[in-house]
Amino acid sequence: MKEKIEEIKKSLESDIKNANTLQDIVDLKAKYIGKSGCITELTKNMKDIPEEERKQVGSLANVIKNEANELISNKENEINTIIINEKLAKEAVDISLPATEIPIGSPNILEKVIEDFEEVFMSMGYDVVDGPELEEDRFNFELLGLPKGHPARDAQDTFYVKGDELLLRSHTSPVQARTMLAKGGNEPVRVICPGKAYRRDDDDATHSHNFTQIEGLIVDKNIKLSDLKGTVTVICKKLFGNDTITRFRPSYYQFTEPSVEMDISCFSCKGKGCNICKNTGWITIGGAGVVHYDVLKGCGYDPEKWSGFAFGFGAERCAMLKYGISDIRTFYNTDLRETKPFDRKEED
Ligand code: PHE
């Protein structure tokens, strides 16, 4: 019997050595310590062993049983550890891999330019007001010195919506009339109105049938053309850089007298001449003038007591100049590749 135990011990040790899968462990358990394993069998046959040997054999069988349990379970742990380590190595996350880029939004640059205008004007005491895009003929034309039949209100330029009374405003100047009428003729006005305007233009790199203007109006006592020049100059320096020079050329609008065209020195070539300013050194950014006598009168202000100036900046034009955009359609298409470079510019 003792020899048998020795034999079992030897074979167990060699089997343990050779085991390297969990299935081997299952087999080992069955072979040695399972219900009909050879160690279990040993104890089953105890009664056939002569009395004097039984105790010794019994304790030897116990020792080998405990040993087998321990050896098998140690080996099982060993194999499990190897399996886990292999799995961890296989599933490891490589933190040095570049992450997938998540595109993030950024302000539309046209909106950004409008906000810049609003901020500067508000710091000078102007209110930001709004007006309807679907406008009445009266505000868009009549009150601004453009009676019916005037060439500037030709159907070619204006989108009429219903007969000849309702139209898509062809400029933001009707807000001038609306604001003055709302004030009632006896308090000063100081407003800007950024908004959309519509004209029956063919779209190309510099024209759009739907564009944005920033209208401005101030009405007070003793307002002169020089106040307009001073205000616009300060604004342009703030928006386009301190070294910006403004220039006012005589022009003609029915609702201002005198009227001017507003130019700024080209910020790209500083007036020397380049392709942005078409070699003139100057860039036109809008129209302006002293509010016409008849417009003040028609909108309830006594022109003998009150005077004012008005202006209209082209918002896309200003944004194109500021960000070096050559095509106005860039603002309206949805190709993110075109607006991406400007996002970066803004971050600088
Ligand atoms: N409304 C004019 C235009 O659209 C611009 C302008 C505004 C001119 C205010 C004078 C005063 O061209």
mmCIF file of C-alpha atoms and ligand atoms in Angstrom:
data_model
loop_
_atom_site.group_PDB
_atom_site.id
_atom_site.type_symbol
_atom_site.label_atom_id
_atom_site.label_comp_id
_atom_site.label_asym_id
_atom_site.label_seq_id
_atom_site.Cartn_x
_atom_site.Cartn_y
_atom_site.Cartn_z
ATOM 1 C CA MET A 1 0.000 0.000 0.000
ATOM 2 C CA LYS A 2 2.767 2.378 0.901
ATOM 3 C CA GLU A 3 4.374 1.694 -2.445
ATOM 4 C CA LYS A 4 1.113 2.432 -4.140
ATOM 5 C CA ILE A 5 0.931 5.767 -2.364
ATOM 6 C CA GLU A 6 4.500 6.535 -3.396
ATOM 7 C CA GLU A 7 3.566 5.677 -6.954
ATOM 8 C CA ILE A 8 0.540 7.944 -6.866
ATOM 9 C CA LYS A 9 2.645 10.738 -5.461
ATOM 10 C CA LYS A 10 5.196 10.409 -8.246
ATOM 11 C CA SER A 11 2.619 10.271 -10.990
ATOM 12 C CA LEU A 12 0.760 13.254 -9.429
ATOM 13 C CA GLU A 13 3.931 15.329 -9.363
ATOM 14 C CA SER A 14 4.722 14.599 -12.981
ATOM 15 C CA ASP A 15 1.103 15.184 -14.082
ATOM 16 C CA ILE A 16 1.116 18.521 -12.258
ATOM 17 C CA LYS A 17 4.286 19.518 -14.057
ATOM 18 C CA ASN A 18 2.762 18.749 -17.430
ATOM 19 C CA ALA A 19 -0.599 20.416 -16.812
ATOM 20 C CA ASN A 20 -1.014 23.758 -18.571
ATOM 21 C CA THR A 21 -4.691 24.192 -19.412
ATOM 22 C CA LEU A 22 -7.838 24.403 -17.317
ATOM 23 C CA GLN A 23 -8.973 21.173 -18.984
ATOM 24 C CA ASP A 24 -5.811 19.486 -17.632
ATOM 25 C CA ILE A 25 -6.879 20.633 -14.158
ATOM 26 C CA VAL A 26 -10.350 19.124 -14.635
ATOM 27 C CA ASP A 27 -8.695 15.851 -15.716
ATOM 28 C CA LEU A 28 -6.275 15.947 -12.769
ATOM 29 C CA LYS A 29 -9.116 16.414 -10.303
ATOM 30 C CA ALA A 30 -10.995 13.474 -11.828
ATOM 31 C CA LYS A 31 -7.918 11.262 -11.860
ATOM 32 C CA TYR A 32 -6.800 11.892 -8.246
ATOM 33 C CA ILE A 33 -9.411 13.446 -6.017
ATOM 34 C CA GLY A 34 -12.702 13.037 -7.882
ATOM 35 C CA LYS A 35 -15.374 10.539 -6.831
ATOM 36 C CA SER A 36 -13.492 7.677 -8.447
ATOM 37 C CA GLY A 37 -10.044 9.252 -8.353
ATOM 38 C CA CYS A 38 -7.174 7.007 -7.286
ATOM 39 C CA ILE A 39 -6.667 8.792 -3.922
ATOM 40 C CA THR A 40 -10.384 8.580 -3.144
ATOM 41 C CA GLU A 41 -10.248 4.873 -4.042
ATOM 42 C CA LEU A 42 -7.420 4.388 -1.495
ATOM 43 C CA THR A 43 -9.582 5.470 1.425
ATOM 44 C CA LYS A 44 -12.539 3.460 0.194
ATOM 45 C CA ASN A 45 -10.562 0.231 0.578
ATOM 46 C CA MET A 46 -9.380 0.911 4.130
ATOM 47 C CA LYS A 47 -11.463 -1.839 5.655
ATOM 48 C CA ASP A 48 -9.519 -4.497 3.725
ATOM 49 C CA ILE A 49 -6.241 -3.372 5.252
ATOM 50 C CA PRO A 50 -4.999 -5.272 8.297
ATOM 51 C CA GLU A 51 -5.758 -3.447 11.531
ATOM 52 C CA GLU A 52 -2.152 -2.744 12.505
ATOM 53 C CA GLU A 53 -1.379 -1.049 9.169
ATOM 54 C CA ARG A 54 -4.676 0.787 8.839
ATOM 55 C CA LYS A 55 -3.768 3.773 10.983
ATOM 56 C CA GLN A 56 -0.498 4.450 9.244
ATOM 57 C CA VAL A 57 -1.920 3.930 5.793
ATOM 58 C CA GLY A 58 -4.855 6.119 6.719
ATOM 59 C CA SER A 59 -2.652 8.991 7.720
ATOM 60 C CA LEU A 60 -0.456 8.571 4.635
ATOM 61 C CA ALA A 61 -3.554 8.583 2.460
ATOM 62 C CA ASN A 62 -4.682 11.768 4.185
ATOM 63 C CA VAL A 63 -1.340 13.413 3.630
ATOM 64 C CA ILE A 64 -1.356 12.556 -0.063
ATOM 65 C CA LYS A 65 -4.975 13.704 -0.337
ATOM 66 C CA ASN A 66 -4.163 17.124 1.177
ATOM 67 C CA GLU A 67 -1.057 17.391 -0.899
ATOM 68 C CA ALA A 68 -2.983 16.548 -4.082
ATOM 69 C CA ASN A 69 -5.632 19.172 -3.220
ATOM 70 C CA GLU A 70 -3.008 21.804 -2.629
ATOM 71 C CA LEU A 71 -0.893 21.003 -5.676
ATOM 72 C CA ILE A 72 -3.887 20.942 -7.993
ATOM 73 C CA SER A 73 -5.366 24.160 -6.677
ATOM 74 C CA ASN A 74 -1.982 25.940 -6.843
ATOM 75 C CA LYS A 75 -1.586 24.827 -10.419
ATOM 76 C CA GLU A 76 -5.128 25.969 -11.205
ATOM 77 C CA ASN A 77 -4.335 29.437 -9.823
ATOM 78 C CA GLU A 78 -1.141 29.551 -11.796
ATOM 79 C CA ILE A 79 -2.951 28.750 -15.048
ATOM 80 C CA ASN A 80 -5.694 31.286 -14.304
ATOM 81 C CA THR A 81 -3.093 33.993 -13.707
ATOM 82 C CA ILE A 82 -1.434 33.212 -17.018
ATOM 83 C CA ILE A 83 -4.796 33.341 -18.831
ATOM 84 C CA ILE A 84 -5.689 36.718 -17.261
ATOM 85 C CA ASN A 85 -2.297 38.208 -18.074
ATOM 86 C CA GLU A 86 -2.539 37.065 -21.666
ATOM 87 C CA LYS A 87 -6.007 38.597 -21.933
ATOM 88 C CA LEU A 88 -4.850 41.896 -20.429
ATOM 89 C CA ALA A 89 -1.922 42.066 -22.812
ATOM 90 C CA LYS A 90 -4.201 41.394 -25.775
ATOM 91 C CA GLU A 91 -6.856 43.931 -24.768
ATOM 92 C CA ALA A 92 -4.498 46.686 -23.643
ATOM 93 C CA VAL A 93 -5.508 50.228 -24.736
ATOM 94 C CA ASP A 94 -2.773 52.088 -26.537
ATOM 95 C CA ILE A 95 -3.081 55.540 -24.987
ATOM 96 C CA SER A 96 -0.540 56.955 -27.402
ATOM 97 C CA LEU A 97 -2.950 56.540 -30.350
ATOM 98 C CA PRO A 98 -4.322 59.890 -31.582
ATOM 99 C CA ALA A 99 -7.978 60.380 -30.595
ATOM 100 C CA THR A 100 -10.725 60.723 -33.181
ATOM 101 C CA GLU A 101 -11.197 64.407 -33.934
ATOM 102 C CA ILE A 102 -14.526 65.758 -32.708
ATOM 103 C CA PRO A 103 -15.469 68.796 -34.761
ATOM 104 C CA ILE A 104 -16.606 71.716 -32.642
ATOM 105 C CA GLY A 105 -18.693 74.652 -33.704
ATOM 106 C CA SER A 106 -17.532 78.228 -33.854
ATOM 107 C CA PRO A 107 -19.332 81.540 -34.316
ATOM 108 C CA ASN A 108 -20.335 82.367 -37.866
ATOM 109 C CA ILE A 109 -17.910 85.097 -38.907
ATOM 110 C CA LEU A 110 -20.658 87.291 -40.316
ATOM 111 C CA GLU A 111 -22.443 87.123 -36.946
ATOM 112 C CA LYS A 112 -19.131 87.850 -35.276
ATOM 113 C CA VAL A 113 -18.588 91.022 -37.312
ATOM 114 C CA ILE A 114 -22.163 92.162 -36.568
ATOM 115 C CA GLU A 115 -21.582 91.555 -32.859
ATOM 116 C CA ASP A 116 -18.344 93.555 -33.034
ATOM 117 C CA PHE A 117 -20.286 96.472 -34.574
ATOM 118 C CA GLU A 118 -22.994 96.197 -31.925
ATOM 119 C CA GLU A 119 -20.475 96.162 -29.121
ATOM 120 C CA VAL A 120 -18.641 99.254 -30.330
ATOM 121 C CA PHE A 121 -21.849 101.199 -30.977
ATOM 122 C CA MET A 122 -23.390 100.201 -27.658
ATOM 123 C CA SER A 123 -20.261 101.437 -25.900
ATOM 124 C CA MET A 124 -21.035 104.795 -27.539
ATOM 125 C CA GLY A 125 -24.595 104.859 -26.232
ATOM 126 C CA TYR A 126 -26.461 103.429 -29.233
ATOM 127 C CA ASP A 127 -29.381 101.014 -28.870
ATOM 128 C CA VAL A 128 -29.696 97.991 -31.127
ATOM 129 C CA VAL A 129 -33.155 97.867 -32.767
ATOM 130 C CA ASP A 130 -34.921 95.587 -35.181
ATOM 131 C CA GLY A 131 -37.363 95.979 -38.061
ATOM 132 C CA PRO A 132 -39.397 93.691 -40.331
ATOM 133 C CA GLU A 133 -37.846 92.154 -43.425
ATOM 134 C CA LEU A 134 -41.272 92.023 -45.049
ATOM 135 C CA GLU A 135 -41.775 95.761 -45.328
ATOM 136 C CA GLU A 136 -44.373 98.262 -46.439
ATOM 137 C CA ASP A 137 -43.656 100.410 -49.459
ATOM 138 C CA ARG A 138 -44.222 103.466 -47.277
ATOM 139 C CA PHE A 139 -41.264 102.783 -44.972
ATOM 140 C CA ASN A 140 -38.927 101.285 -47.543
ATOM 141 C CA PHE A 141 -39.417 104.069 -50.095
ATOM 142 C CA GLU A 142 -42.011 106.749 -49.623
ATOM 143 C CA LEU A 143 -40.934 108.199 -46.273
ATOM 144 C CA LEU A 144 -37.325 108.099 -47.503
ATOM 145 C CA GLY A 145 -37.904 110.447 -50.418
ATOM 146 C CA LEU A 146 -38.530 107.777 -53.007
ATOM 147 C CA PRO A 147 -41.989 108.428 -54.406
ATOM 148 C CA LYS A 148 -43.708 105.941 -56.684
ATOM 149 C CA GLY A 149 -42.112 105.893 -60.133
ATOM 150 C CA HIS A 150 -38.622 106.730 -58.885
ATOM 151 C CA PRO A 151 -36.010 104.667 -60.788
ATOM 152 C CA ALA A 152 -34.374 103.393 -57.570
ATOM 153 C CA ARG A 153 -37.524 101.510 -56.673
ATOM 154 C CA ASP A 154 -37.771 99.865 -60.032
ATOM 155 C CA ALA A 155 -39.174 96.342 -59.906
ATOM 156 C CA GLN A 156 -35.820 95.111 -61.170
ATOM 157 C CA ASP A 157 -34.224 95.905 -57.839
ATOM 158 C CA THR A 158 -36.966 95.039 -55.412
ATOM 159 C CA PHE A 159 -38.786 91.842 -54.575
ATOM 160 C CA TYR A 160 -42.457 92.816 -54.392
ATOM 161 C CA VAL A 161 -44.535 90.370 -52.431
ATOM 162 C CA LYS A 162 -48.061 91.644 -52.793
ATOM 163 C CA GLY A 163 -49.019 94.224 -55.426
ATOM 164 C CA ASP A 164 -46.834 97.274 -54.984
ATOM 165 C CA GLU A 165 -47.443 97.786 -51.267
ATOM 166 C CA LEU A 166 -45.607 94.896 -49.627
ATOM 167 C CA LEU A 167 -42.003 94.015 -50.408
ATOM 168 C CA LEU A 168 -38.841 92.437 -49.030
ATOM 169 C CA ARG A 169 -36.952 95.472 -47.784
ATOM 170 C CA SER A 170 -34.262 96.508 -50.237
ATOM 171 C CA HIS A 171 -32.181 98.139 -47.491
ATOM 172 C CA THR A 172 -32.334 98.551 -43.700
ATOM 173 C CA SER A 173 -33.104 102.279 -43.987
ATOM 174 C CA PRO A 174 -36.879 101.786 -43.395
ATOM 175 C CA VAL A 175 -35.887 101.198 -39.767
ATOM 176 C CA GLN A 176 -34.858 104.869 -39.678
ATOM 177 C CA ALA A 177 -38.424 105.917 -40.503
ATOM 178 C CA ARG A 178 -39.956 103.382 -38.122
ATOM 179 C CA THR A 179 -37.707 104.441 -35.240
ATOM 180 C CA MET A 180 -38.353 108.173 -35.684
ATOM 181 C CA LEU A 181 -42.110 107.664 -35.949
ATOM 182 C CA ALA A 182 -42.088 105.466 -32.832
ATOM 183 C CA LYS A 183 -40.201 108.123 -30.844
ATOM 184 C CA GLY A 184 -42.855 110.706 -31.646
ATOM 185 C CA GLY A 185 -40.660 113.586 -32.760
ATOM 186 C CA ASN A 186 -39.525 114.999 -29.467
ATOM 187 C CA GLU A 187 -36.712 112.865 -28.149
ATOM 188 C CA PRO A 188 -33.225 112.144 -29.481
ATOM 189 C CA VAL A 189 -32.559 108.926 -31.410
ATOM 190 C CA ARG A 190 -29.378 106.890 -31.302
ATOM 191 C CA VAL A 191 -29.803 103.418 -32.796
ATOM 192 C CA ILE A 192 -28.200 100.839 -35.013
ATOM 193 C CA CYS A 193 -30.094 98.109 -36.795
ATOM 194 C CA PRO A 194 -28.222 95.144 -38.233
ATOM 195 C CA GLY A 195 -30.435 93.127 -40.543
ATOM 196 C CA LYS A 196 -31.071 91.433 -43.832
ATOM 197 C CA ALA A 197 -31.921 93.213 -47.066
ATOM 198 C CA TYR A 198 -33.031 91.804 -50.425
ATOM 199 C CA ARG A 199 -32.410 92.905 -53.991
ATOM 200 C CA ARG A 200 -33.001 91.266 -57.321
ATOM 201 C CA ASP A 201 -29.283 91.041 -58.007
ATOM 202 C CA ASP A 202 -27.635 88.144 -59.798
ATOM 203 C CA ASP A 203 -25.420 86.368 -57.287
ATOM 204 C CA ASP A 204 -21.700 86.495 -57.952
ATOM 205 C CA ALA A 205 -18.511 86.816 -55.899
ATOM 206 C CA THR A 206 -19.443 90.284 -54.617
ATOM 207 C CA HIS A 207 -23.243 90.394 -54.956
ATOM 208 C CA SER A 208 -25.992 88.503 -53.221
ATOM 209 C CA HIS A 209 -29.762 88.886 -53.577
ATOM 210 C CA ASN A 210 -29.834 88.557 -49.788
ATOM 211 C CA PHE A 211 -27.235 90.518 -47.887
ATOM 212 C CA THR A 212 -26.794 92.168 -44.511
ATOM 213 C CA GLN A 213 -26.585 95.846 -43.643
ATOM 214 C CA ILE A 214 -25.854 97.656 -40.438
ATOM 215 C CA GLU A 215 -28.031 100.729 -40.422
ATOM 216 C CA GLY A 216 -27.402 103.586 -38.019
ATOM 217 C CA LEU A 217 -29.329 106.715 -37.136
ATOM 218 C CA ILE A 218 -28.763 109.561 -34.752
ATOM 219 C CA VAL A 219 -31.184 112.472 -34.368
ATOM 220 C CA ASP A 220 -30.490 115.239 -31.901
ATOM 221 C CA LYS A 221 -29.921 118.984 -31.698
ATOM 222 C CA ASN A 222 -27.190 120.415 -33.887
ATOM 223 C CA ILE A 223 -25.915 117.215 -35.482
ATOM 224 C CA LYS A 224 -23.605 117.918 -38.432
ATOM 225 C CA LEU A 225 -21.762 116.046 -41.162
ATOM 226 C CA SER A 226 -18.576 116.374 -39.121
ATOM 227 C CA ASP A 227 -20.243 114.347 -36.321
ATOM 228 C CA LEU A 228 -20.885 111.572 -38.837
ATOM 229 C CA LYS A 229 -17.270 111.684 -39.970
ATOM 230 C CA GLY A 230 -15.963 111.612 -36.406
ATOM 231 C CA THR A 231 -18.232 108.758 -35.340
ATOM 232 C CA VAL A 232 -17.528 106.590 -38.383
ATOM 233 C CA THR A 233 -13.802 107.209 -38.065
ATOM 234 C CA VAL A 234 -13.745 106.091 -34.409
ATOM 235 C CA ILE A 235 -15.821 103.007 -35.247
ATOM 236 C CA CYS A 236 -13.592 102.005 -38.157
ATOM 237 C CA LYS A 237 -10.435 102.406 -36.125
ATOM 238 C CA LYS A 238 -11.913 100.165 -33.431
ATOM 239 C CA LEU A 239 -13.085 97.523 -35.894
ATOM 240 C CA PHE A 240 -10.311 97.547 -38.479
ATOM 241 C CA GLY A 241 -7.293 98.748 -36.514
ATOM 242 C CA ASN A 242 -6.048 102.008 -35.093
ATOM 243 C CA ASP A 243 -4.091 102.987 -38.184
ATOM 244 C CA THR A 244 -7.230 102.926 -40.367
ATOM 245 C CA ILE A 245 -7.890 106.166 -42.237
ATOM 246 C CA THR A 246 -11.419 107.062 -43.387
ATOM 247 C CA ARG A 247 -12.392 108.914 -46.528
ATOM 248 C CA PHE A 248 -15.798 110.393 -47.416
ATOM 249 C CA ARG A 249 -16.681 110.880 -51.064
ATOM 250 C CA PRO A 250 -19.687 112.900 -52.227
ATOM 251 C CA SER A 251 -22.551 110.650 -53.218
ATOM 252 C CA TYR A 252 -26.303 110.710 -53.630
ATOM 253 C CA TYR A 253 -29.111 109.146 -51.631
ATOM 254 C CA GLN A 254 -32.673 110.449 -51.644
ATOM 255 C CA PHE A 255 -32.938 110.367 -47.863
ATOM 256 C CA THR A 256 -29.704 112.133 -46.920
ATOM 257 C CA GLU A 257 -28.335 115.518 -47.906
ATOM 258 C CA PRO A 258 -25.423 115.819 -48.238
ATOM 259 C CA SER A 259 -24.694 112.151 -48.905
ATOM 260 C CA VAL A 260 -21.354 110.389 -48.811
ATOM 261 C CA GLU A 261 -19.725 107.119 -49.671
ATOM 262 C CA MET A 262 -17.532 105.815 -46.817
ATOM 263 C CA ASP A 263 -14.097 104.401 -47.640
ATOM 264 C CA ILE A 264 -11.358 103.108 -45.368
ATOM 265 C CA SER A 265 -7.680 102.822 -46.180
ATOM 266 C CA CYS A 266 -6.865 99.280 -47.257
ATOM 267 C CA PHE A 267 -5.678 97.481 -44.125
ATOM 268 C CA SER A 268 -3.883 94.916 -46.211
ATOM 269 C CA CYS A 269 -1.497 97.213 -48.123
ATOM 270 C CA LYS A 270 -1.978 100.274 -45.864
ATOM 271 C CA GLY A 271 -2.980 102.377 -48.856
ATOM 272 C CA LYS A 272 -0.157 101.395 -51.183
ATOM 273 C CA GLY A 273 -2.366 99.403 -53.538
ATOM 274 C CA CYS A 274 -2.985 95.658 -53.710
ATOM 275 C CA ASN A 275 -5.510 93.240 -55.192
ATOM 276 C CA ILE A 276 -7.885 93.564 -52.203
ATOM 277 C CA CYS A 277 -8.365 97.301 -52.851
ATOM 278 C CA LYS A 278 -7.918 96.865 -56.625
ATOM 279 C CA ASN A 279 -4.800 99.006 -56.425
ATOM 280 C CA THR A 280 -6.658 102.087 -55.227
ATOM 281 C CA GLY A 281 -5.528 101.932 -51.594
ATOM 282 C CA TRP A 282 -9.162 102.428 -50.511
ATOM 283 C CA ILE A 283 -12.106 100.159 -49.759
ATOM 284 C CA THR A 284 -15.760 101.273 -49.787
ATOM 285 C CA ILE A 285 -17.683 100.013 -46.764
ATOM 286 C CA GLY A 286 -21.060 101.772 -47.058
ATOM 287 C CA GLY A 287 -23.147 104.882 -47.622
ATOM 288 C CA ALA A 288 -24.161 107.661 -45.247
ATOM 289 C CA GLY A 289 -25.278 111.248 -44.966
ATOM 290 C CA VAL A 290 -27.086 113.948 -43.037
ATOM 291 C CA VAL A 291 -30.765 113.025 -42.614
ATOM 292 C CA HIS A 292 -32.789 114.842 -45.271
ATOM 293 C CA TYR A 293 -35.021 117.722 -44.195
ATOM 294 C CA ASP A 294 -38.087 116.060 -45.715
ATOM 295 C CA VAL A 295 -37.357 112.693 -44.066
ATOM 296 C CA LEU A 296 -37.193 114.302 -40.600
ATOM 297 C CA LYS A 297 -40.394 116.168 -41.321
ATOM 298 C CA GLY A 298 -42.209 113.128 -42.719
ATOM 299 C CA CYS A 299 -41.241 111.092 -39.657
ATOM 300 C CA GLY A 300 -42.492 113.648 -37.137
ATOM 301 C CA TYR A 301 -39.324 115.602 -36.297
ATOM 302 C CA ASP A 302 -39.210 119.376 -36.758
ATOM 303 C CA PRO A 303 -36.213 119.850 -39.100
ATOM 304 C CA GLU A 304 -35.749 123.404 -37.829
ATOM 305 C CA LYS A 305 -34.973 122.046 -34.359
ATOM 306 C CA TRP A 306 -33.601 118.568 -34.984
ATOM 307 C CA SER A 307 -30.953 117.187 -37.252
ATOM 308 C CA GLY A 308 -29.211 113.856 -37.616
ATOM 309 C CA PHE A 309 -27.020 111.553 -39.601
ATOM 310 C CA ALA A 310 -27.546 108.049 -40.919
ATOM 311 C CA PHE A 311 -25.300 105.368 -42.320
ATOM 312 C CA GLY A 312 -25.487 101.876 -43.763
ATOM 313 C CA PHE A 313 -22.492 99.549 -43.592
ATOM 314 C CA GLY A 314 -22.339 96.447 -45.778
ATOM 315 C CA ALA A 315 -21.842 93.685 -43.196
ATOM 316 C CA GLU A 316 -20.614 90.965 -45.575
ATOM 317 C CA ARG A 317 -18.288 93.452 -47.168
ATOM 318 C CA CYS A 318 -16.757 94.317 -43.781
ATOM 319 C CA ALA A 319 -16.463 90.618 -42.855
ATOM 320 C CA MET A 320 -14.888 89.791 -46.232
ATOM 321 C CA LEU A 321 -12.329 92.528 -45.766
ATOM 322 C CA LYS A 322 -11.588 91.665 -42.179
ATOM 323 C CA TYR A 323 -11.136 87.945 -42.846
ATOM 324 C CA GLY A 324 -9.782 88.087 -46.400
ATOM 325 C CA ILE A 325 -12.745 86.274 -47.989
ATOM 326 C CA SER A 326 -12.989 86.721 -51.721
ATOM 327 C CA ASP A 327 -16.482 85.345 -52.378
ATOM 328 C CA ILE A 328 -19.652 86.552 -50.618
ATOM 329 C CA ARG A 329 -21.284 83.145 -51.260
ATOM 330 C CA THR A 330 -18.889 81.645 -48.694
ATOM 331 C CA PHE A 331 -21.226 82.975 -45.983
ATOM 332 C CA TYR A 332 -24.225 81.123 -47.312
ATOM 333 C CA ASN A 333 -22.989 77.723 -48.389
ATOM 334 C CA THR A 334 -22.612 74.878 -45.944
ATOM 335 C CA ASP A 335 -19.135 73.722 -46.879
ATOM 336 C CA LEU A 336 -17.324 73.591 -43.552
ATOM 337 C CA ARG A 337 -13.966 73.334 -45.304
ATOM 338 C CA GLU A 338 -14.403 76.942 -46.382
ATOM 339 C CA THR A 339 -15.194 78.325 -42.953
ATOM 340 C CA LYS A 340 -12.647 76.194 -41.064
ATOM 341 C CA PRO A 341 -9.636 78.389 -41.866
ATOM 342 C CA PHE A 342 -11.483 81.399 -40.447
ATOM 343 C CA ASP A 343 -12.195 79.528 -37.210
ATOM 344 C CA ARG A 344 -8.485 79.187 -36.761
ATOM 345 C CA LYS A 345 -7.910 82.821 -37.553
ATOM 346 C CA GLU A 346 -10.277 83.718 -34.794
ATOM 347 C CA GLU A 347 -8.400 81.615 -32.279
ATOM 348 C CA ASP A 348 -5.150 83.497 -33.025
HETATM 349 N N1 PHE B 1 -29.662 102.521 -47.586
HETATM 350 C C1 PHE B 1 -28.501 102.866 -48.350
HETATM 351 C C2 PHE B 1 -28.164 101.702 -49.286
HETATM 352 O O1 PHE B 1 -28.703 100.646 -49.115
HETATM 353 C C3 PHE B 1 -27.311 103.158 -47.478
HETATM 354 C C4 PHE B 1 -27.513 104.381 -46.637
HETATM 355 C C5 PHE B 1 -27.958 104.255 -45.363
HETATM 356 C C6 PHE B 1 -27.237 105.638 -47.161
HETATM 357 C C7 PHE B 1 -28.136 105.386 -44.569
HETATM 358 C C8 PHE B 1 -27.398 106.764 -46.395
HETATM 359 C C9 PHE B 1 -27.853 106.635 -45.098
HETATM 360 O O2 PHE B 1 -27.386 101.762 -50.165
#
